Coordinates of C-alpha atoms in Angstrom, one line a residue:
X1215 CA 0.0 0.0 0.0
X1216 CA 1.8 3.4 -1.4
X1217 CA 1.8 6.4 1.5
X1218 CA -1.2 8.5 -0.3
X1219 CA -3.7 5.1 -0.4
X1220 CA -2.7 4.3 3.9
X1221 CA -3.3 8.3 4.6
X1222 CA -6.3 8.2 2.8
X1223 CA -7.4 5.2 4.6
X1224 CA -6.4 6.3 7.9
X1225 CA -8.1 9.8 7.5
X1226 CA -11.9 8.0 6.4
X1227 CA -11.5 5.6 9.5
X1228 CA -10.8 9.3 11.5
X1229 CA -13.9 10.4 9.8
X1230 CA -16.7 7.4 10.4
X1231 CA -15.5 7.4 14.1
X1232 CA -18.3 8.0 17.3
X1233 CA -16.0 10.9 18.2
X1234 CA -15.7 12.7 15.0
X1235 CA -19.0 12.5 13.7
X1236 CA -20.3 13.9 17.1
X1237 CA -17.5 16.7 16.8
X1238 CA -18.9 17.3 12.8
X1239 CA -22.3 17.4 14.2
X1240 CA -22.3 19.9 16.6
X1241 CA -20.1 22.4 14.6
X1242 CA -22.4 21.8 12.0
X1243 CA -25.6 22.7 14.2
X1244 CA -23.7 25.9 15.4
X1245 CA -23.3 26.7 12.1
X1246 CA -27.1 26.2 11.3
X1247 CA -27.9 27.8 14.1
X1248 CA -26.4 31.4 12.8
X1249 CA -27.7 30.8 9.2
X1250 CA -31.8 30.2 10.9
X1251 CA -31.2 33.1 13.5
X1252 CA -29.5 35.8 11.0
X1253 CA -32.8 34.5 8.4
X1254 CA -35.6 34.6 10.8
X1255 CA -34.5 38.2 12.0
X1256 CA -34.3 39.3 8.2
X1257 CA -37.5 37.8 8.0
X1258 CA -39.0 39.4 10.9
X1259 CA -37.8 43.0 10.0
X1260 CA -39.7 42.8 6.4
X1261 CA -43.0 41.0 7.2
X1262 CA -43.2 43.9 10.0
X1263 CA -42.4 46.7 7.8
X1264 CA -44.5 45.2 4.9
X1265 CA -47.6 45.8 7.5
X1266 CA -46.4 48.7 7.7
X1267 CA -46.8 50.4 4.2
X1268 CA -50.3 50.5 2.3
X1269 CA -48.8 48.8 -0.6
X1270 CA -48.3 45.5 1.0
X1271 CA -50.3 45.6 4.2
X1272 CA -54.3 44.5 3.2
X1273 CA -52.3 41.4 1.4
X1274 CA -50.9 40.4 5.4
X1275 CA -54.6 40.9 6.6
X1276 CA -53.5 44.6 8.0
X1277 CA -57.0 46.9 8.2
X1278 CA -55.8 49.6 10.5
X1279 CA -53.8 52.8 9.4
X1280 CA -50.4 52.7 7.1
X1281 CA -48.2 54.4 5.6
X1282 CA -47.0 55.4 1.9
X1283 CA -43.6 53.6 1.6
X1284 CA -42.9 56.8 -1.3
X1285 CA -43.1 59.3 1.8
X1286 CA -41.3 56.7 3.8
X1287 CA -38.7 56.8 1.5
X1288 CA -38.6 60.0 0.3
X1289 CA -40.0 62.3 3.5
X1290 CA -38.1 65.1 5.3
X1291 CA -40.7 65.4 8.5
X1292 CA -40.6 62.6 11.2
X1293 CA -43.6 63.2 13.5
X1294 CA -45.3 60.0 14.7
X1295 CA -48.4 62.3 16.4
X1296 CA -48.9 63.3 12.9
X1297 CA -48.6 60.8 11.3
X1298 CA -45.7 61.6 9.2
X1299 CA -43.2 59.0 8.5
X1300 CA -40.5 60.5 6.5
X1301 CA -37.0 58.4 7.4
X1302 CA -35.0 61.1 5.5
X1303 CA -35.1 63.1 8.9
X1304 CA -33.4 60.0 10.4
X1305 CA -31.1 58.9 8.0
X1306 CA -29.7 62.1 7.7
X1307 CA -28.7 62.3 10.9
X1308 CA -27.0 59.3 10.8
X1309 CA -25.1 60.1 8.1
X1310 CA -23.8 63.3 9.5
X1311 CA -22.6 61.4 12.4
X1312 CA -21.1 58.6 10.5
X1313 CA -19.1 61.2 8.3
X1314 CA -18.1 63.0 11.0
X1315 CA -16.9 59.8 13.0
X1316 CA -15.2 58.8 9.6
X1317 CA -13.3 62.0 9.7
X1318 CA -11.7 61.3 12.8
X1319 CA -11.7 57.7 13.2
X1320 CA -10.3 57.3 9.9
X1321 CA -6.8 59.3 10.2
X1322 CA -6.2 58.5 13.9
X1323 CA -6.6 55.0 13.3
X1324 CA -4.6 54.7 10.5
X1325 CA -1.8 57.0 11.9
X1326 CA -2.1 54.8 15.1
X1327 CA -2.0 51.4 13.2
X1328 CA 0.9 52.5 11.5
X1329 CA 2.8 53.7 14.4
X1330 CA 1.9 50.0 16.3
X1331 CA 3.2 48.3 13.0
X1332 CA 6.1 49.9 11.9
X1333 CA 7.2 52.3 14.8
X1334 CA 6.6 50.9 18.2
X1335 CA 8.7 48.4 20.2
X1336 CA 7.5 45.0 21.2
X1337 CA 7.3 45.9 24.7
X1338 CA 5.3 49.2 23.8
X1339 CA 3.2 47.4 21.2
X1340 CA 2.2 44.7 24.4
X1341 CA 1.7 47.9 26.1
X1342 CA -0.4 50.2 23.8
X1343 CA -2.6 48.1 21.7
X1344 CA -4.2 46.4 25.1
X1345 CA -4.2 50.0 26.2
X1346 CA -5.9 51.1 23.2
X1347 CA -9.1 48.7 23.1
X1348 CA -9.8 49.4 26.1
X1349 CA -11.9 52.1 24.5
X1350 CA -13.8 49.4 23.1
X1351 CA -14.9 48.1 26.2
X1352 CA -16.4 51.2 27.6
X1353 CA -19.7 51.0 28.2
X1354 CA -21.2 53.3 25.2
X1355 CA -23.8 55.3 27.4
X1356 CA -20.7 56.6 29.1
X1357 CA -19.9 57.9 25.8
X1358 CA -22.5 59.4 25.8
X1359 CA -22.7 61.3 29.0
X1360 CA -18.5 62.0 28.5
X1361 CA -19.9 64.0 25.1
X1362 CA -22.8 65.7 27.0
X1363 CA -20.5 66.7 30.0
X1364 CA -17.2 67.1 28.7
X1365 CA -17.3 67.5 24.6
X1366 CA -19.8 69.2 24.4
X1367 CA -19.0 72.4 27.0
X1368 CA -15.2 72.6 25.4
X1369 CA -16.8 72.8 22.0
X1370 CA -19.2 76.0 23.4
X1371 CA -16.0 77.8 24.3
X1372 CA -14.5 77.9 20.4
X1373 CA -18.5 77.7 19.2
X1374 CA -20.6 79.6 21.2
X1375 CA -24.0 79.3 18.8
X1376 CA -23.8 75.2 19.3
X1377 CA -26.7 73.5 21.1
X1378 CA -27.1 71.2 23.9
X1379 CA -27.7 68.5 22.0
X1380 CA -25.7 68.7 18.8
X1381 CA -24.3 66.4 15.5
X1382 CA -20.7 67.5 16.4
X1383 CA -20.1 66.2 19.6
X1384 CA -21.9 63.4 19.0
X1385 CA -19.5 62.2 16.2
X1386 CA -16.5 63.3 18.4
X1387 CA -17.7 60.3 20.5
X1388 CA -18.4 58.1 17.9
X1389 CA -15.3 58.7 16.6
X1390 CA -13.5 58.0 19.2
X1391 CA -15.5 55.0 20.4
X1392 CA -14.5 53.5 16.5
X1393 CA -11.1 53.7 16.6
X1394 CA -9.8 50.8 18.4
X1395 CA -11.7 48.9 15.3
X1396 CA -9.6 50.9 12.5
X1397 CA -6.2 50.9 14.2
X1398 CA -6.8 47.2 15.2
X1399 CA -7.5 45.9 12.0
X1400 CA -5.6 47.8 10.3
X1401 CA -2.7 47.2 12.5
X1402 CA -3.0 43.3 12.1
X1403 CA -3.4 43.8 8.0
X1404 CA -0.1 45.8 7.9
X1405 CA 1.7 43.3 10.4
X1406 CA 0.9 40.3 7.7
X1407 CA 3.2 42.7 4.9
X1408 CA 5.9 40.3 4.6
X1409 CA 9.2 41.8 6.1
X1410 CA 10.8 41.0 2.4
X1411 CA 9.2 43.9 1.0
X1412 CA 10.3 46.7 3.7
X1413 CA 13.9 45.5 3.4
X1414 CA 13.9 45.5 -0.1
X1415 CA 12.5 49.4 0.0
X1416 CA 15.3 49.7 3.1
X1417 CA 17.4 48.4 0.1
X1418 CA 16.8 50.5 -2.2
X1419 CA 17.2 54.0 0.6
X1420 CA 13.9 53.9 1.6
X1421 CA 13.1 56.0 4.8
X1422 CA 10.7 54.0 7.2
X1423 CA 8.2 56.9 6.6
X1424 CA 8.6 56.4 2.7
X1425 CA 8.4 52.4 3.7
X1426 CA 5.5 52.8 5.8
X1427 CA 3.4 55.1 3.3
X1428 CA 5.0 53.7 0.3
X1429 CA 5.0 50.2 1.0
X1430 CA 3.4 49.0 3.6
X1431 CA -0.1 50.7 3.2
X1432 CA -0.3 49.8 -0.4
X1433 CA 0.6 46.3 0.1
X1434 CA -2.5 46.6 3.7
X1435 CA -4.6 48.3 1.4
X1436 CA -7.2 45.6 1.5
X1437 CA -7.7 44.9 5.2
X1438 CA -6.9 49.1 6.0
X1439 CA -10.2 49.4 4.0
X1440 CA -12.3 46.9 5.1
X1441 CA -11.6 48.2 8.7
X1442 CA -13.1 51.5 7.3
X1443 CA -16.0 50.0 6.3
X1444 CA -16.3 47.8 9.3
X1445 CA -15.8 50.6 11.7
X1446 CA -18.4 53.0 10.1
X1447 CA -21.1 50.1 10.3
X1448 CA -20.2 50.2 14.1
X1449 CA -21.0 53.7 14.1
X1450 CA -24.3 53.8 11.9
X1451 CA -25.4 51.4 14.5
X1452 CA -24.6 53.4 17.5
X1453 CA -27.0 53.8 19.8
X1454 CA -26.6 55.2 23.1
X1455 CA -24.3 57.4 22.7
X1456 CA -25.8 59.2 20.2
X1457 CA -29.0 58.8 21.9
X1458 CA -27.9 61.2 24.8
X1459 CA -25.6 63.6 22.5
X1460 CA -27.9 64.1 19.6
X1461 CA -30.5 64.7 21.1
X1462 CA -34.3 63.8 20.4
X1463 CA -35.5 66.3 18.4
X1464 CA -36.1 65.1 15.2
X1465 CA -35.3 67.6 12.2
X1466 CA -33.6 67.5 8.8
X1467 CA -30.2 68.3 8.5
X1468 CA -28.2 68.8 5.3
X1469 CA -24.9 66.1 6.0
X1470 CA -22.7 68.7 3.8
X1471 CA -23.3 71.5 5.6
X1472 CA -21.0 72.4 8.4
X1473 CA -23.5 74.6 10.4
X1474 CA -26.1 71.7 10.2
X1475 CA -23.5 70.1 13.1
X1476 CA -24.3 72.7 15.2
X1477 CA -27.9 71.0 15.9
X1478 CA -29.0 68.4 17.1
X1479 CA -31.7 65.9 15.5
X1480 CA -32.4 62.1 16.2
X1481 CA -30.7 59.3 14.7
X1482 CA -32.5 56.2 13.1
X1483 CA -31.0 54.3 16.4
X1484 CA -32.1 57.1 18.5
X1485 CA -35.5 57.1 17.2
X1486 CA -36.2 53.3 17.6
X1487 CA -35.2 53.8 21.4
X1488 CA -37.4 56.8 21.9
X1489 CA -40.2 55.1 19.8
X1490 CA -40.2 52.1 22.5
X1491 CA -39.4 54.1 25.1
X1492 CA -42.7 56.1 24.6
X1493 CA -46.3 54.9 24.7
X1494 CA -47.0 53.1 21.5
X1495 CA -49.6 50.8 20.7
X1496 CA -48.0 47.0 19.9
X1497 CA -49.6 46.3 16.5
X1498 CA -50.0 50.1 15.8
X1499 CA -48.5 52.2 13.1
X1500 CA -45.9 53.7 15.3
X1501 CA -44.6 50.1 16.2
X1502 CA -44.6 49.1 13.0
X1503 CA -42.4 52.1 12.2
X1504 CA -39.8 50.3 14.3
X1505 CA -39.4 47.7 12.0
X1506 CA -39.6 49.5 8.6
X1507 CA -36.4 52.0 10.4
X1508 CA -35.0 48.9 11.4
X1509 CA -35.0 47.2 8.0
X1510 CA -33.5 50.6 6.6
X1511 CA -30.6 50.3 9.0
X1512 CA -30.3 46.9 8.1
X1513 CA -30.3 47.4 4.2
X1514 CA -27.3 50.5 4.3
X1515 CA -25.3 48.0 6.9
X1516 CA -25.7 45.0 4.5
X1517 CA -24.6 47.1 1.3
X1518 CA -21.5 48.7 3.6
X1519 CA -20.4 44.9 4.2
X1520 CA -20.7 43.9 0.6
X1521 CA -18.9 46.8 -0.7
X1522 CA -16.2 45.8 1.8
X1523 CA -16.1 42.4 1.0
X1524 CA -15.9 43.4 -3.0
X1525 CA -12.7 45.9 -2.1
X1526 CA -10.8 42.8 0.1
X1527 CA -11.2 40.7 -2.5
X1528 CA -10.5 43.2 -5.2
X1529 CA -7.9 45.1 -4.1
X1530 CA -5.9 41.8 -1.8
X1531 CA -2.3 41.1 -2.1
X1532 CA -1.1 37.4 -2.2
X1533 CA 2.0 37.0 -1.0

């Protein structure tokens, strides 16, 4: 019997054993289990939000009020004693916040993921990047009340017409609450650069700043992007934290206006807290609002991860 045939004979007896098939089993019903939980929660977010809009409602047996999923979709006033649904008041909000987070998650973590890689000594690496995501396990309502207390006040010295409640402090916090995730993953993506290519560019009379920048990044560009992508669907998510800095007063906000940070307005994640927080009606038009916002957060979060999952792939180095 040649080596290949006895290996393969020895691996199939491995494989019918009591042991292994119970082993196969039960990582196979883990498995499972994600695929019917992430399936039933898509499923409950658009048979809820399909009672929600007129269009598709009488079809699920629905005879009480809806609404038009075109002023869903396209409305700028959010006023559930109204009965005006628009979502454009909420996702503009979120977006503000998400850009501003991006605009100062994004260079910090970067900056700091290159300093980890190509910079800092083992002994302050094992030091630092513990150090460092320890932001991540702060409890984000404390963000929240560190922005309303803290960020907030400093910003009133330099900007004396900002509000309470505002869109800039709010994405200070989420900023800072996403940056363990950039520098993180963007740290371990430049760490798996083989060392061949920095001492070749050291070869050639490279700097360490033109062989971090030059090289390294490039050659990271994949993972350094996805951590991007991954960090901002952390922050479109965001809840508490932008439930106490934001505020809860719901208004439209151009995202490319400066001033508009100056305000505050409520946050698709805000606005589901406040909507269960307050006296709705389970079954009503309001609750069912919970689940058409919801399904809207879910749709821009899905599309964020494919795009990021299209770049990796596009965009990755093989070494």
């Amino acid at each position: 019997m040649s080596t290949d045939e006895l290996t393969t004979d020895i691996t199939k007896q491995t494989e019918n054993s009591p042991r292994e098939l119970l082993t196969r089993t039960f990582f196979f019903l883990c498995a499972a289990l994600s695929i019917v939980t992430t399936i039933s929660i898509v499923a409950l977010l658009v048979t809820e939000a399909a009672r929600f809009f007129s269009l598709t409602a009488p079809l699920l047996g629905v005879t009480g009020p809806t609404a038009s999923i075109v002023d869903f979709l396209t409305g700028t006033t959010w006023n559930i004693n109204s009965g005006e649904f628009g979502v454009l008041t909420l996702v503009s909000a979120t977006v503000m916040i998400t850009l501003g987070s991006a605009v100062i998650a994004i260079p910090l973590g970067v900056a700091t993921a290159i300093y980890l890689s190509e910079y800092a000594s083992e002994r302050a690496r094992s030091l630092l990047k513990p150090a460092l995501e320890i932001l991540a396990g702060v409890p984000t309502v404390v963000y929240g009340f560190f922005a309303l207390i803290y960020i907030t006040p400093a910003l009133s010295v330099v900007l004396p017409s900002i509000g309470t409640f505002n869109m800039l402090s709010a994405s200070i916090v989420v900023g800072i609450m996403i940056i363990p995730m950039v520098a993180s993953i963007s740290e371990d993506a430049m760490s798996a650069v083989p060392d061949e290519l920095r001492q070749a560019g050291y070869g050639m009379g490279a700097t360490k700043f033109d062989v971090a920048t030059g090289i390294v990044v490039p050659a990271a560009l994949s993972g350094i992007f996805s951590s991007f992508i991954l960090a901002l669907s952390r922050a479109i998510g965001e809840t508490m934290a932008v439930t106490i800095a934001a505020g809860s007063r719901a208004q439209f906000l151009n995202p490319v206006n400066p001033a508009s940070f100056l305000e505050g307005s409520l946050p698709m994640t805000a606005a589901m807290v406040q909507l269960l927080l307050g006296d709705i009606t389970g079954g009503g038009l309001a609750y069912r609002s919970l689940f058409a916002i919801g399904l809207v957060l879910f749709v821009i979060t899905l599309v964020m991860n494919v795009i990021s999952d299209f770049v990796a792939q596009r965009y990755r180095e093989e070494y």
